[in-house]
């Protein structure tokens, strides 16, 4: 029987172990999509407790705690102490067996804090105190943790109206051994024309771009001005959160009318919303192509399903789920239109629904060419960034594309101790390859396999994104 969470965790045989320990483990991390707060990196934030570091903003843990019957005041409440919240999380952890949270929790404790104990109500207090004692030292600051995990570059998620002062100041003053921090362009608020506050957001864009916005064409000009500013600040990557792709035809005059209605606060039809989003995403994709950026599309989530809790604590708090949408035709048409105009830049597609894995793996093959792996099927995302989800994504990509050209893992996290997800991914990758060798499906060529592992872990991303 294998021990839990030992040095060969997830690695079933000697080949997988060799590939991980001698090839994957040594590679730095390029975390090209995350939700870290830039000011925490720039100011080298010091965490007051493991609760702030571990539970603040982590809706994965929040969902598990709610499922375990924990009262919301111990999850997102303001009137409970850090210890009380941590204690409730420790009570929940034994019930997360076979959930990826059980793996992540103990990987993070072991790799960040050197604590090789199971978290439970019995061990909660000693683990809480030991973590807090270490967090009080400089090595456990935000940047200290990033260095500990050999993070070479991190891309945050930033709105077009952001002034990026944290990125700019950090780039000026960071030490040579500090990680690179780059912004990533996320214009969702300008795309989501149907949401409350759209006109208020346009006013923010006016202020940020220092220009008047009265038409859709004006908004595009304002966004282009901000896009140029992001590029000057080191940005080479965009990201878009979608429920689905749209293929409704539109004219310029129709889009102007839709924009005017939204600015007046008039209700839009479902068709008008889809037309606008199709147009908007096309304009953004062309802008990215002109700047030689990479574009990312995260699609397939149904967000903010619990209205009562949304009204109480807001978005991104753990009330989202996998959606079922018909996307293939609209996605194909979207990329085909861009490709016909030579405006299809490097692209990564992430799906929240694993039922679409094979569709995406074949879709990207339609538009490859010009550079290795131009079109990418993104790593298992959100509910899929766990062992089964990662294996399913990599298996689909392997049989329908080229796994060797894959740009690998990202954290998509708000936490500075989520980097073991890269380790988890690399172990799973090495185990897939090791098991294939054991079965005679791949040759036992360590040089060939080792290069593949190093490329997927780091080298492919380094070449693909052109960050530096």
GROMACS .gro file of C-alpha atoms in nm:
model
  468
    1UNK     CA    1   0.000   0.000   0.000
    2UNK     CA    2   0.131   0.346  -0.095
    3UNK     CA    3   0.149   0.620   0.165
    4UNK     CA    4  -0.069   0.927   0.124
    5UNK     CA    5   0.099   1.245  -0.002
    6UNK     CA    6   0.452   1.108   0.003
    7UNK     CA    7   0.723   1.207  -0.246
    8UNK     CA    8   0.571   0.975  -0.507
    9UNK     CA    9   0.215   1.097  -0.460
   10UNK     CA   10   0.007   1.022  -0.776
   11UNK     CA   11   0.310   0.855  -0.939
   12UNK     CA   12   0.229   0.488  -0.998
   13UNK     CA   13   0.559   0.353  -1.128
   14UNK     CA   14   0.933   0.416  -1.158
   15UNK     CA   15   0.903   0.580  -1.500
   16UNK     CA   16   0.645   0.833  -1.378
   17UNK     CA   17   0.860   0.899  -1.071
   18UNK     CA   18   1.170   0.960  -1.282
   19UNK     CA   19   0.985   1.193  -1.518
   20UNK     CA   20   0.848   1.399  -1.231
   21UNK     CA   21   1.148   1.419  -1.000
   22UNK     CA   22   1.417   1.461  -1.266
   23UNK     CA   23   1.233   1.663  -1.529
   24UNK     CA   24   0.907   1.826  -1.417
   25UNK     CA   25   0.986   1.926  -1.060
   26UNK     CA   26   1.284   2.147  -1.147
   27UNK     CA   27   1.099   2.366  -1.397
   28UNK     CA   28   0.997   2.722  -1.296
   29UNK     CA   29   0.634   2.830  -1.300
   30UNK     CA   30   0.477   3.067  -1.551
   31UNK     CA   31   0.133   3.135  -1.407
   32UNK     CA   32  -0.025   3.299  -1.708
   33UNK     CA   33  -0.377   3.334  -1.564
   34UNK     CA   34  -0.467   3.408  -1.204
   35UNK     CA   35  -0.676   3.641  -0.990
   36UNK     CA   36  -0.410   3.756  -0.745
   37UNK     CA   37  -0.442   4.115  -0.626
   38UNK     CA   38  -0.160   4.317  -0.788
   39UNK     CA   39  -0.121   4.540  -0.483
   40UNK     CA   40  -0.039   4.235  -0.270
   41UNK     CA   41   0.250   4.151  -0.502
   42UNK     CA   42   0.366   4.509  -0.538
   43UNK     CA   43   0.355   4.575  -0.163
   44UNK     CA   44   0.481   4.228  -0.070
   45UNK     CA   45   0.177   4.171   0.147
   46UNK     CA   46   0.219   4.008   0.489
   47UNK     CA   47  -0.070   3.786   0.594
   48UNK     CA   48  -0.214   3.827   0.940
   49UNK     CA   49  -0.313   3.460   0.960
   50UNK     CA   50  -0.353   3.137   0.767
   51UNK     CA   51  -0.725   3.219   0.750
   52UNK     CA   52  -0.660   3.533   0.546
   53UNK     CA   53  -0.416   3.347   0.321
   54UNK     CA   54  -0.616   3.027   0.284
   55UNK     CA   55  -0.984   3.108   0.320
   56UNK     CA   56  -1.013   3.467   0.206
   57UNK     CA   57  -1.175   3.463  -0.137
   58UNK     CA   58  -1.149   3.085  -0.186
   59UNK     CA   59  -1.495   2.989  -0.307
   60UNK     CA   60  -1.384   2.625  -0.355
   61UNK     CA   61  -1.350   2.593   0.023
   62UNK     CA   62  -1.661   2.804   0.082
   63UNK     CA   63  -1.875   2.565  -0.125
   64UNK     CA   64  -1.744   2.266   0.071
   65UNK     CA   65  -1.811   2.437   0.403
   66UNK     CA   66  -2.168   2.523   0.302
   67UNK     CA   67  -2.224   2.164   0.190
   68UNK     CA   68  -2.098   2.051   0.531
   69UNK     CA   69  -2.361   2.266   0.700
   70UNK     CA   70  -2.135   2.548   0.819
   71UNK     CA   71  -2.320   2.871   0.888
   72UNK     CA   72  -2.234   3.153   0.646
   73UNK     CA   73  -2.105   3.373   0.929
   74UNK     CA   74  -1.810   3.132   0.962
   75UNK     CA   75  -1.744   3.149   0.587
   76UNK     CA   76  -1.783   3.508   0.467
   77UNK     CA   77  -1.910   3.675   0.784
   78UNK     CA   78  -1.748   3.981   0.938
   79UNK     CA   79  -1.832   3.905   1.301
   80UNK     CA   80  -1.629   3.585   1.342
   81UNK     CA   81  -1.260   3.552   1.424
   82UNK     CA   82  -0.992   3.401   1.203
   83UNK     CA   83  -0.964   3.108   1.441
   84UNK     CA   84  -1.337   3.039   1.433
   85UNK     CA   85  -1.337   3.031   1.052
   86UNK     CA   86  -1.028   2.811   1.040
   87UNK     CA   87  -1.180   2.576   1.297
   88UNK     CA   88  -1.489   2.532   1.078
   89UNK     CA   89  -1.269   2.462   0.776
   90UNK     CA   90  -1.074   2.203   0.977
   91UNK     CA   91  -1.403   2.039   1.073
   92UNK     CA   92  -1.495   2.022   0.704
   93UNK     CA   93  -1.167   1.881   0.568
   94UNK     CA   94  -1.224   1.517   0.680
   95UNK     CA   95  -1.549   1.524   0.482
   96UNK     CA   96  -1.366   1.627   0.163
   97UNK     CA   97  -1.220   1.280   0.104
   98UNK     CA   98  -1.210   1.216  -0.275
   99UNK     CA   99  -1.270   1.585  -0.341
  100UNK     CA  100  -0.960   1.763  -0.484
  101UNK     CA  101  -0.970   1.997  -0.185
  102UNK     CA  102  -0.836   1.714   0.028
  103UNK     CA  103  -0.534   1.679  -0.199
  104UNK     CA  104  -0.477   2.053  -0.238
  105UNK     CA  105  -0.511   2.120   0.134
  106UNK     CA  106  -0.242   1.873   0.231
  107UNK     CA  107  -0.014   1.957  -0.061
  108UNK     CA  108  -0.028   2.324   0.039
  109UNK     CA  109   0.038   2.252   0.407
  110UNK     CA  110   0.332   2.030   0.317
  111UNK     CA  111   0.495   2.234   0.042
  112UNK     CA  112   0.440   2.583   0.187
  113UNK     CA  113   0.470   2.519   0.561
  114UNK     CA  114   0.649   2.184   0.588
  115UNK     CA  115   0.350   2.042   0.780
  116UNK     CA  116   0.298   1.675   0.697
  117UNK     CA  117  -0.010   1.618   0.911
  118UNK     CA  118  -0.374   1.560   0.826
  119UNK     CA  119  -0.591   1.860   0.903
  120UNK     CA  120  -0.882   1.773   1.132
  121UNK     CA  121  -1.045   1.911   1.446
  122UNK     CA  122  -0.777   1.729   1.648
  123UNK     CA  123  -0.486   1.898   1.468
  124UNK     CA  124  -0.652   2.229   1.386
  125UNK     CA  125  -0.512   2.439   1.670
  126UNK     CA  126  -0.151   2.323   1.635
  127UNK     CA  127  -0.159   2.369   1.257
  128UNK     CA  128  -0.323   2.711   1.290
  129UNK     CA  129  -0.057   2.825   1.538
  130UNK     CA  130   0.237   2.681   1.342
  131UNK     CA  131   0.121   2.838   1.016
  132UNK     CA  132   0.067   3.176   1.181
  133UNK     CA  133   0.408   3.164   1.343
  134UNK     CA  134   0.570   3.110   1.004
  135UNK     CA  135   0.352   3.371   0.835
  136UNK     CA  136   0.496   3.626   1.077
  137UNK     CA  137   0.839   3.583   0.913
  138UNK     CA  138   0.953   3.763   0.593
  139UNK     CA  139   0.992   3.437   0.399
  140UNK     CA  140   0.614   3.392   0.404
  141UNK     CA  141   0.520   3.725   0.250
  142UNK     CA  142   0.337   3.730  -0.084
  143UNK     CA  143   0.657   3.752  -0.284
  144UNK     CA  144   0.835   3.518  -0.047
  145UNK     CA  145   0.580   3.247  -0.121
  146UNK     CA  146   0.608   3.308  -0.494
  147UNK     CA  147   0.985   3.272  -0.477
  148UNK     CA  148   0.948   2.958  -0.266
  149UNK     CA  149   0.747   2.802  -0.548
  150UNK     CA  150   0.989   2.924  -0.818
  151UNK     CA  151   0.731   3.146  -0.984
  152UNK     CA  152   0.905   3.321  -1.270
  153UNK     CA  153   0.611   3.518  -1.410
  154UNK     CA  154   0.253   3.583  -1.310
  155UNK     CA  155  -0.029   3.748  -1.509
  156UNK     CA  156  -0.306   3.911  -1.311
  157UNK     CA  157  -0.660   3.982  -1.438
  158UNK     CA  158  -0.723   4.352  -1.497
  159UNK     CA  159  -1.008   4.570  -1.618
  160UNK     CA  160  -0.945   4.820  -1.901
  161UNK     CA  161  -1.018   5.109  -1.663
  162UNK     CA  162  -0.747   5.000  -1.415
  163UNK     CA  163  -0.459   5.246  -1.392
  164UNK     CA  164  -0.207   4.957  -1.347
  165UNK     CA  165  -0.006   5.165  -1.100
  166UNK     CA  166   0.086   4.854  -0.901
  167UNK     CA  167   0.226   4.685  -1.211
  168UNK     CA  168   0.413   4.996  -1.321
  169UNK     CA  169   0.569   5.069  -0.982
  170UNK     CA  170   0.652   4.705  -0.920
  171UNK     CA  171   0.831   4.676  -1.255
  172UNK     CA  172   1.039   4.983  -1.169
  173UNK     CA  173   1.145   4.873  -0.824
  174UNK     CA  174   1.139   4.492  -0.809
  175UNK     CA  175   1.456   4.304  -0.723
  176UNK     CA  176   1.620   4.091  -0.994
  177UNK     CA  177   1.506   3.770  -0.825
  178UNK     CA  178   1.146   3.885  -0.781
  179UNK     CA  179   0.884   3.731  -1.011
  180UNK     CA  180   0.772   3.924  -1.316
  181UNK     CA  181   0.414   4.054  -1.281
  182UNK     CA  182   0.226   4.146  -1.599
  183UNK     CA  183  -0.131   4.269  -1.648
  184UNK     CA  184  -0.389   4.081  -1.855
  185UNK     CA  185  -0.674   4.257  -2.033
  186UNK     CA  186  -1.023   4.147  -1.917
  187UNK     CA  187  -1.295   4.367  -2.078
  188UNK     CA  188  -1.598   4.170  -1.957
  189UNK     CA  189  -1.775   4.475  -1.812
  190UNK     CA  190  -1.772   4.645  -2.152
  191UNK     CA  191  -1.908   4.328  -2.314
  192UNK     CA  192  -2.185   4.253  -2.064
  193UNK     CA  193  -2.424   4.516  -2.197
  194UNK     CA  194  -2.726   4.352  -2.033
  195UNK     CA  195  -2.598   4.387  -1.678
  196UNK     CA  196  -2.691   4.662  -1.437
  197UNK     CA  197  -2.428   4.933  -1.423
  198UNK     CA  198  -2.322   4.913  -1.789
  199UNK     CA  199  -2.371   5.287  -1.849
  200UNK     CA  200  -2.186   5.366  -1.524
  201UNK     CA  201  -1.898   5.154  -1.647
  202UNK     CA  202  -1.889   5.345  -1.977
  203UNK     CA  203  -1.851   5.664  -1.772
  204UNK     CA  204  -1.554   5.506  -1.592
  205UNK     CA  205  -1.406   5.420  -1.931
  206UNK     CA  206  -1.452   5.783  -2.039
  207UNK     CA  207  -1.255   5.899  -1.738
  208UNK     CA  208  -0.980   5.640  -1.779
  209UNK     CA  209  -0.937   5.713  -2.151
  210UNK     CA  210  -0.986   6.089  -2.113
  211UNK     CA  211  -1.232   6.104  -2.400
  212UNK     CA  212  -1.606   6.131  -2.452
  213UNK     CA  213  -1.801   5.813  -2.526
  214UNK     CA  214  -2.144   5.866  -2.680
  215UNK     CA  215  -2.146   5.592  -2.945
  216UNK     CA  216  -2.024   5.235  -2.978
  217UNK     CA  217  -1.752   5.358  -3.215
  218UNK     CA  218  -1.640   5.598  -2.941
  219UNK     CA  219  -1.624   5.312  -2.695
  220UNK     CA  220  -1.407   5.110  -2.931
  221UNK     CA  221  -1.172   5.408  -2.964
  222UNK     CA  222  -1.159   5.446  -2.586
  223UNK     CA  223  -1.086   5.076  -2.543
  224UNK     CA  224  -0.815   5.093  -2.809
  225UNK     CA  225  -0.654   5.377  -2.617
  226UNK     CA  226  -0.659   5.167  -2.301
  227UNK     CA  227  -0.541   4.860  -2.494
  228UNK     CA  228  -0.237   5.060  -2.609
  229UNK     CA  229  -0.175   5.169  -2.249
  230UNK     CA  230  -0.189   4.808  -2.131
  231UNK     CA  231   0.056   4.710  -2.404
  232UNK     CA  232   0.295   4.986  -2.296
  233UNK     CA  233   0.269   4.844  -1.942
  234UNK     CA  234   0.379   4.496  -2.053
  235UNK     CA  235   0.046   4.330  -2.132
  236UNK     CA  236   0.055   4.060  -2.399
  237UNK     CA  237  -0.252   3.862  -2.305
  238UNK     CA  238  -0.629   3.910  -2.298
  239UNK     CA  239  -0.900   3.706  -2.131
  240UNK     CA  240  -1.276   3.686  -2.177
  241UNK     CA  241  -1.535   3.523  -1.952
  242UNK     CA  242  -1.830   3.401  -2.160
  243UNK     CA  243  -2.134   3.188  -2.106
  244UNK     CA  244  -2.116   3.092  -2.474
  245UNK     CA  245  -2.008   3.210  -2.818
  246UNK     CA  246  -2.262   3.393  -3.033
  247UNK     CA  247  -2.307   3.392  -3.412
  248UNK     CA  248  -2.598   3.633  -3.465
  249UNK     CA  249  -2.537   3.857  -3.765
  250UNK     CA  250  -2.531   4.233  -3.714
  251UNK     CA  251  -2.470   4.562  -3.891
  252UNK     CA  252  -2.280   4.862  -3.759
  253UNK     CA  253  -2.602   5.064  -3.739
  254UNK     CA  254  -2.772   4.790  -3.537
  255UNK     CA  255  -2.486   4.786  -3.287
  256UNK     CA  256  -2.500   5.164  -3.251
  257UNK     CA  257  -2.875   5.146  -3.182
  258UNK     CA  258  -2.824   4.869  -2.926
  259UNK     CA  259  -2.552   5.070  -2.753
  260UNK     CA  260  -2.771   5.382  -2.742
  261UNK     CA  261  -3.060   5.186  -2.590
  262UNK     CA  262  -2.835   5.042  -2.321
  263UNK     CA  263  -2.698   5.384  -2.234
  264UNK     CA  264  -3.055   5.513  -2.194
  265UNK     CA  265  -3.134   5.223  -1.963
  266UNK     CA  266  -3.379   5.059  -2.204
  267UNK     CA  267  -3.428   4.684  -2.191
  268UNK     CA  268  -3.258   4.491  -2.470
  269UNK     CA  269  -3.393   4.182  -2.642
  270UNK     CA  270  -3.204   3.853  -2.620
  271UNK     CA  271  -3.120   3.887  -2.990
  272UNK     CA  272  -2.978   4.236  -2.941
  273UNK     CA  273  -2.764   4.118  -2.650
  274UNK     CA  274  -2.622   3.832  -2.858
  275UNK     CA  275  -2.558   4.060  -3.157
  276UNK     CA  276  -2.372   4.308  -2.940
  277UNK     CA  277  -2.160   4.041  -2.772
  278UNK     CA  278  -2.071   3.884  -3.106
  279UNK     CA  279  -1.964   4.223  -3.240
  280UNK     CA  280  -1.778   4.321  -2.925
  281UNK     CA  281  -1.580   3.998  -2.903
  282UNK     CA  282  -1.487   4.025  -3.271
  283UNK     CA  283  -1.357   4.380  -3.223
  284UNK     CA  284  -1.152   4.272  -2.922
  285UNK     CA  285  -1.008   3.973  -3.109
  286UNK     CA  286  -0.900   4.195  -3.398
  287UNK     CA  287  -0.742   4.439  -3.156
  288UNK     CA  288  -0.544   4.155  -2.995
  289UNK     CA  289  -0.430   4.028  -3.334
  290UNK     CA  290  -0.304   4.372  -3.432
  291UNK     CA  291  -0.099   4.384  -3.111
  292UNK     CA  292   0.026   4.023  -3.143
  293UNK     CA  293  -0.130   3.929  -2.810
  294UNK     CA  294  -0.263   3.590  -2.705
  295UNK     CA  295  -0.638   3.574  -2.639
  296UNK     CA  296  -0.809   3.346  -2.387
  297UNK     CA  297  -1.175   3.244  -2.376
  298UNK     CA  298  -1.318   3.095  -2.057
  299UNK     CA  299  -1.669   2.978  -2.140
  300UNK     CA  300  -1.946   2.756  -2.011
  301UNK     CA  301  -2.029   2.882  -1.661
  302UNK     CA  302  -2.373   2.968  -1.529
  303UNK     CA  303  -2.287   3.234  -1.274
  304UNK     CA  304  -2.454   3.372  -0.962
  305UNK     CA  305  -2.732   3.113  -0.948
  306UNK     CA  306  -2.834   3.191  -0.591
  307UNK     CA  307  -3.006   3.531  -0.606
  308UNK     CA  308  -3.050   3.554  -0.231
  309UNK     CA  309  -2.678   3.502  -0.167
  310UNK     CA  310  -2.578   3.723  -0.460
  311UNK     CA  311  -2.776   4.008  -0.305
  312UNK     CA  312  -2.617   3.934   0.031
  313UNK     CA  313  -2.246   3.888  -0.053
  314UNK     CA  314  -2.206   3.958  -0.426
  315UNK     CA  315  -2.051   3.774  -0.725
  316UNK     CA  316  -1.766   3.519  -0.728
  317UNK     CA  317  -1.859   3.373  -0.393
  318UNK     CA  318  -1.923   3.010  -0.485
  319UNK     CA  319  -2.268   2.999  -0.643
  320UNK     CA  320  -2.172   2.914  -1.002
  321UNK     CA  321  -2.206   2.587  -1.191
  322UNK     CA  322  -2.130   2.407  -1.515
  323UNK     CA  323  -2.354   2.518  -1.800
  324UNK     CA  324  -2.489   2.330  -2.100
  325UNK     CA  325  -2.470   2.533  -2.419
  326UNK     CA  326  -2.457   2.454  -2.789
  327UNK     CA  327  -2.130   2.620  -2.890
  328UNK     CA  328  -1.962   2.433  -3.173
  329UNK     CA  329  -2.117   2.610  -3.472
  330UNK     CA  330  -2.092   2.960  -3.326
  331UNK     CA  331  -1.734   2.900  -3.213
  332UNK     CA  332  -1.635   2.772  -3.556
  333UNK     CA  333  -1.792   3.073  -3.729
  334UNK     CA  334  -1.628   3.317  -3.489
  335UNK     CA  335  -1.279   3.182  -3.548
  336UNK     CA  336  -1.340   3.135  -3.920
  337UNK     CA  337  -1.439   3.501  -3.967
  338UNK     CA  338  -1.126   3.614  -3.789
  339UNK     CA  339  -0.910   3.369  -3.982
  340UNK     CA  340  -1.046   3.488  -4.318
  341UNK     CA  341  -0.938   3.841  -4.228
  342UNK     CA  342  -0.596   3.724  -4.099
  343UNK     CA  343  -0.702   3.849  -3.754
  344UNK     CA  344  -0.686   3.520  -3.561
  345UNK     CA  345  -0.411   3.551  -3.305
  346UNK     CA  346  -0.278   3.285  -3.067
  347UNK     CA  347  -0.583   3.151  -2.883
  348UNK     CA  348  -0.658   2.941  -2.574
  349UNK     CA  349  -1.007   2.797  -2.520
  350UNK     CA  350  -1.116   2.672  -2.177
  351UNK     CA  351  -1.443   2.491  -2.123
  352UNK     CA  352  -1.619   2.441  -1.793
  353UNK     CA  353  -1.815   2.147  -1.930
  354UNK     CA  354  -1.595   1.841  -1.992
  355UNK     CA  355  -1.857   1.710  -2.235
  356UNK     CA  356  -1.708   1.963  -2.479
  357UNK     CA  357  -1.350   1.832  -2.450
  358UNK     CA  358  -1.347   1.643  -2.778
  359UNK     CA  359  -1.530   1.922  -2.960
  360UNK     CA  360  -1.268   2.177  -2.858
  361UNK     CA  361  -0.977   1.940  -2.924
  362UNK     CA  362  -1.100   1.905  -3.283
  363UNK     CA  363  -1.203   2.271  -3.318
  364UNK     CA  364  -0.853   2.402  -3.254
  365UNK     CA  365  -0.718   2.175  -3.526
  366UNK     CA  366  -0.924   2.366  -3.784
  367UNK     CA  367  -0.723   2.684  -3.737
  368UNK     CA  368  -0.368   2.574  -3.661
  369UNK     CA  369  -0.073   2.693  -3.864
  370UNK     CA  370   0.204   2.948  -3.870
  371UNK     CA  371   0.354   2.858  -3.533
  372UNK     CA  372   0.355   2.550  -3.308
  373UNK     CA  373   0.035   2.508  -3.109
  374UNK     CA  374  -0.116   2.840  -3.216
  375UNK     CA  375  -0.463   2.724  -3.109
  376UNK     CA  376  -0.466   2.575  -2.760
  377UNK     CA  377  -0.714   2.369  -2.561
  378UNK     CA  378  -0.669   2.517  -2.214
  379UNK     CA  379  -0.602   2.307  -1.908
  380UNK     CA  380  -0.886   2.170  -1.698
  381UNK     CA  381  -1.056   2.482  -1.564
  382UNK     CA  382  -1.239   2.558  -1.237
  383UNK     CA  383  -1.444   2.248  -1.159
  384UNK     CA  384  -1.211   2.049  -1.387
  385UNK     CA  385  -0.871   2.143  -1.240
  386UNK     CA  386  -0.854   1.815  -1.050
  387UNK     CA  387  -0.711   1.473  -1.131
  388UNK     CA  388  -0.999   1.333  -1.334
  389UNK     CA  389  -1.064   1.664  -1.512
  390UNK     CA  390  -0.699   1.714  -1.604
  391UNK     CA  391  -0.666   1.358  -1.728
  392UNK     CA  392  -0.979   1.390  -1.942
  393UNK     CA  393  -0.859   1.718  -2.093
  394UNK     CA  394  -0.511   1.580  -2.168
  395UNK     CA  395  -0.648   1.254  -2.308
  396UNK     CA  396  -0.879   1.441  -2.547
  397UNK     CA  397  -0.595   1.669  -2.655
  398UNK     CA  398  -0.358   1.372  -2.696
  399UNK     CA  399  -0.576   1.169  -2.929
  400UNK     CA  400  -0.713   1.464  -3.131
  401UNK     CA  401  -0.421   1.707  -3.128
  402UNK     CA  402  -0.062   1.737  -3.009
  403UNK     CA  403  -0.019   1.712  -2.633
  404UNK     CA  404   0.351   1.788  -2.680
  405UNK     CA  405   0.263   2.147  -2.785
  406UNK     CA  406   0.038   2.208  -2.483
  407UNK     CA  407   0.120   2.522  -2.276
  408UNK     CA  408   0.028   2.347  -1.952
  409UNK     CA  409  -0.111   2.454  -1.618
  410UNK     CA  410  -0.224   2.778  -1.458
  411UNK     CA  411  -0.363   2.846  -1.111
  412UNK     CA  412  -0.672   3.060  -1.194
  413UNK     CA  413  -0.656   3.135  -0.822
  414UNK     CA  414  -0.678   3.420  -0.572
  415UNK     CA  415  -0.437   3.249  -0.332
  416UNK     CA  416  -0.059   3.273  -0.297
  417UNK     CA  417  -0.043   2.908  -0.191
  418UNK     CA  418  -0.223   2.764  -0.495
  419UNK     CA  419   0.103   2.693  -0.677
  420UNK     CA  420   0.099   2.326  -0.575
  421UNK     CA  421  -0.170   2.296  -0.843
  422UNK     CA  422   0.120   2.315  -1.089
  423UNK     CA  423   0.291   2.033  -0.901
  424UNK     CA  424  -0.034   1.835  -0.897
  425UNK     CA  425  -0.073   1.884  -1.272
  426UNK     CA  426   0.287   1.785  -1.342
  427UNK     CA  427   0.255   1.469  -1.133
  428UNK     CA  428  -0.064   1.375  -1.319
  429UNK     CA  429   0.104   1.441  -1.656
  430UNK     CA  430   0.406   1.228  -1.566
  431UNK     CA  431   0.183   0.950  -1.439
  432UNK     CA  432  -0.016   0.944  -1.765
  433UNK     CA  433   0.306   0.906  -1.962
  434UNK     CA  434   0.459   0.657  -1.719
  435UNK     CA  435   0.154   0.432  -1.733
  436UNK     CA  436   0.156   0.442  -2.113
  437UNK     CA  437   0.520   0.329  -2.112
  438UNK     CA  438   0.438   0.049  -1.867
  439UNK     CA  439   0.164  -0.072  -2.104
  440UNK     CA  440   0.394  -0.057  -2.407
  441UNK     CA  441   0.196   0.230  -2.561
  442UNK     CA  442   0.498   0.462  -2.557
  443UNK     CA  443   0.871   0.387  -2.584
  444UNK     CA  444   1.083   0.402  -2.271
  445UNK     CA  445   1.290   0.688  -2.410
  446UNK     CA  446   1.360   0.913  -2.111
  447UNK     CA  447   1.523   1.183  -2.321
  448UNK     CA  448   1.221   1.207  -2.550
  449UNK     CA  449   0.966   1.187  -2.270
  450UNK     CA  450   1.167   1.412  -2.042
  451UNK     CA  451   1.178   1.684  -2.304
  452UNK     CA  452   0.802   1.656  -2.352
  453UNK     CA  453   0.745   1.693  -1.977
  454UNK     CA  454   0.977   1.995  -1.950
  455UNK     CA  455   0.812   2.158  -2.251
  456UNK     CA  456   0.458   2.117  -2.116
  457UNK     CA  457   0.563   2.223  -1.767
  458UNK     CA  458   0.743   2.540  -1.875
  459UNK     CA  459   0.919   2.569  -2.212
  460UNK     CA  460   0.608   2.578  -2.431
  461UNK     CA  461   0.453   2.861  -2.229
  462UNK     CA  462   0.782   3.053  -2.231
  463UNK     CA  463   0.794   3.042  -2.610
  464UNK     CA  464   0.421   3.080  -2.673
  465UNK     CA  465   0.333   3.392  -2.476
  466UNK     CA  466   0.638   3.601  -2.569
  467UNK     CA  467   0.632   3.769  -2.228
  468UNK     CA  468   1.009   3.830  -2.224
   0.00000   0.00000   0.00000
